[in-house]
Amino acid sequence: MCKPIRDYLNLTRDYTREIITFGGLCLMCVVYSDFKQLAQTQASTAAHTVEVLRSMDARLSNLEQHTLR
């Protein structure tokens, strides 16, 4: 019963670098996808903010024109 466990532990000891590399690549993919989602969210928020500021500028310009008359 201990022989398969010992063989498994020897295998993990022999391929430690490969296992860590594969884990690092998986972690990099997860971080990249999370960063990509964050960047898309920030871009849409920035576009919405610009649209709100443009509408406020138009309304303010309209009010200034009415007060100057």
PDB file of C-alpha atoms in Angstrom:
ATOM      1  CA  MET A   1       0.000   0.000   0.000  1.00  0.00           C
ATOM      2  CA  CYS A   2       2.856   2.404   0.705  1.00  0.00           C
ATOM      3  CA  LYS A   3       4.600   1.665  -2.593  1.00  0.00           C
ATOM      4  CA  PRO A   4       2.119   3.628  -4.802  1.00  0.00           C
ATOM      5  CA  ILE A   5       2.267   6.567  -2.399  1.00  0.00           C
ATOM      6  CA  ARG A   6       6.078   6.458  -2.369  1.00  0.00           C
ATOM      7  CA  ASP A   7       6.128   6.289  -6.184  1.00  0.00           C
ATOM      8  CA  TYR A   8       3.758   9.252  -6.375  1.00  0.00           C
ATOM      9  CA  LEU A   9       5.894  11.299  -3.990  1.00  0.00           C
ATOM     10  CA  ASN A  10       9.040  10.422  -5.966  1.00  0.00           C
ATOM     11  CA  LEU A  11       7.291  11.508  -9.146  1.00  0.00           C
ATOM     12  CA  THR A  12       6.267  14.854  -7.644  1.00  0.00           C
ATOM     13  CA  ARG A  13       9.788  15.367  -6.301  1.00  0.00           C
ATOM     14  CA  ASP A  14      11.286  14.680  -9.739  1.00  0.00           C
ATOM     15  CA  TYR A  15       8.885  17.010 -11.561  1.00  0.00           C
ATOM     16  CA  THR A  16       8.584  19.827  -9.028  1.00  0.00           C
ATOM     17  CA  ARG A  17       9.770  22.508 -11.458  1.00  0.00           C
ATOM     18  CA  GLU A  18       7.331  21.433 -14.135  1.00  0.00           C
ATOM     19  CA  ILE A  19       4.441  21.355 -11.668  1.00  0.00           C
ATOM     20  CA  ILE A  20       5.293  24.822 -10.357  1.00  0.00           C
ATOM     21  CA  THR A  21       5.664  26.159 -13.905  1.00  0.00           C
ATOM     22  CA  PHE A  22       2.276  24.773 -14.922  1.00  0.00           C
ATOM     23  CA  GLY A  23       0.688  26.209 -11.765  1.00  0.00           C
ATOM     24  CA  GLY A  24       2.288  29.576 -12.486  1.00  0.00           C
ATOM     25  CA  LEU A  25       0.943  29.590 -16.037  1.00  0.00           C
ATOM     26  CA  CYS A  26      -2.558  28.755 -14.776  1.00  0.00           C
ATOM     27  CA  LEU A  27      -2.315  31.534 -12.197  1.00  0.00           C
ATOM     28  CA  MET A  28      -1.103  33.960 -14.869  1.00  0.00           C
ATOM     29  CA  CYS A  29      -4.139  33.136 -17.030  1.00  0.00           C
ATOM     30  CA  VAL A  30      -6.503  33.747 -14.118  1.00  0.00           C
ATOM     31  CA  VAL A  31      -4.860  37.081 -13.265  1.00  0.00           C
ATOM     32  CA  TYR A  32      -4.888  38.137 -16.933  1.00  0.00           C
ATOM     33  CA  SER A  33      -8.583  37.381 -17.347  1.00  0.00           C
ATOM     34  CA  ASP A  34      -9.381  39.248 -14.124  1.00  0.00           C
ATOM     35  CA  PHE A  35      -7.301  42.239 -15.275  1.00  0.00           C
ATOM     36  CA  LYS A  36      -8.979  42.160 -18.678  1.00  0.00           C
ATOM     37  CA  GLN A  37     -12.409  42.270 -17.042  1.00  0.00           C
ATOM     38  CA  LEU A  38     -11.295  45.139 -14.786  1.00  0.00           C
ATOM     39  CA  ALA A  39      -9.983  47.118 -17.756  1.00  0.00           C
ATOM     40  CA  GLN A  40     -13.246  46.631 -19.661  1.00  0.00           C
ATOM     41  CA  THR A  41     -15.273  47.754 -16.654  1.00  0.00           C
ATOM     42  CA  GLN A  42     -13.135  50.856 -16.180  1.00  0.00           C
ATOM     43  CA  ALA A  43     -13.378  51.719 -19.875  1.00  0.00           C
ATOM     44  CA  SER A  44     -17.165  51.516 -19.843  1.00  0.00           C
ATOM     45  CA  THR A  45     -17.306  53.586 -16.645  1.00  0.00           C
ATOM     46  CA  ALA A  46     -15.036  56.212 -18.191  1.00  0.00           C
ATOM     47  CA  ALA A  47     -17.197  56.359 -21.327  1.00  0.00           C
ATOM     48  CA  HIS A  48     -20.316  56.817 -19.200  1.00  0.00           C
ATOM     49  CA  THR A  49     -18.611  59.565 -17.180  1.00  0.00           C
ATOM     50  CA  VAL A  50     -17.616  61.394 -20.375  1.00  0.00           C
ATOM     51  CA  GLU A  51     -21.190  61.193 -21.650  1.00  0.00           C
ATOM     52  CA  VAL A  52     -22.553  62.609 -18.382  1.00  0.00           C
ATOM     53  CA  LEU A  53     -19.996  65.436 -18.414  1.00  0.00           C
ATOM     54  CA  ARG A  54     -20.871  66.298 -22.020  1.00  0.00           C
ATOM     55  CA  SER A  55     -24.567  66.491 -21.209  1.00  0.00           C
ATOM     56  CA  MET A  56     -23.845  68.648 -18.155  1.00  0.00           C
ATOM     57  CA  ASP A  57     -21.670  70.948 -20.274  1.00  0.00           C
ATOM     58  CA  ALA A  58     -24.430  71.288 -22.852  1.00  0.00           C
ATOM     59  CA  ARG A  59     -27.001  72.075 -20.166  1.00  0.00           C
ATOM     60  CA  LEU A  60     -24.667  74.609 -18.538  1.00  0.00           C
ATOM     61  CA  SER A  61     -24.000  76.290 -21.877  1.00  0.00           C
ATOM     62  CA  ASN A  62     -27.722  76.483 -22.495  1.00  0.00           C
ATOM     63  CA  LEU A  63     -28.299  78.065 -19.084  1.00  0.00           C
ATOM     64  CA  GLU A  64     -25.500  80.593 -19.659  1.00  0.00           C
ATOM     65  CA  GLN A  65     -27.018  81.612 -22.993  1.00  0.00           C
ATOM     66  CA  HIS A  66     -30.438  82.115 -21.376  1.00  0.00           C
ATOM     67  CA  THR A  67     -29.015  84.237 -18.559  1.00  0.00           C
ATOM     68  CA  LEU A  68     -27.070  86.471 -20.967  1.00  0.00           C
ATOM     69  CA  ARG A  69     -30.221  87.362 -22.924  1.00  0.00           C
TER      70      ARG A  69
END
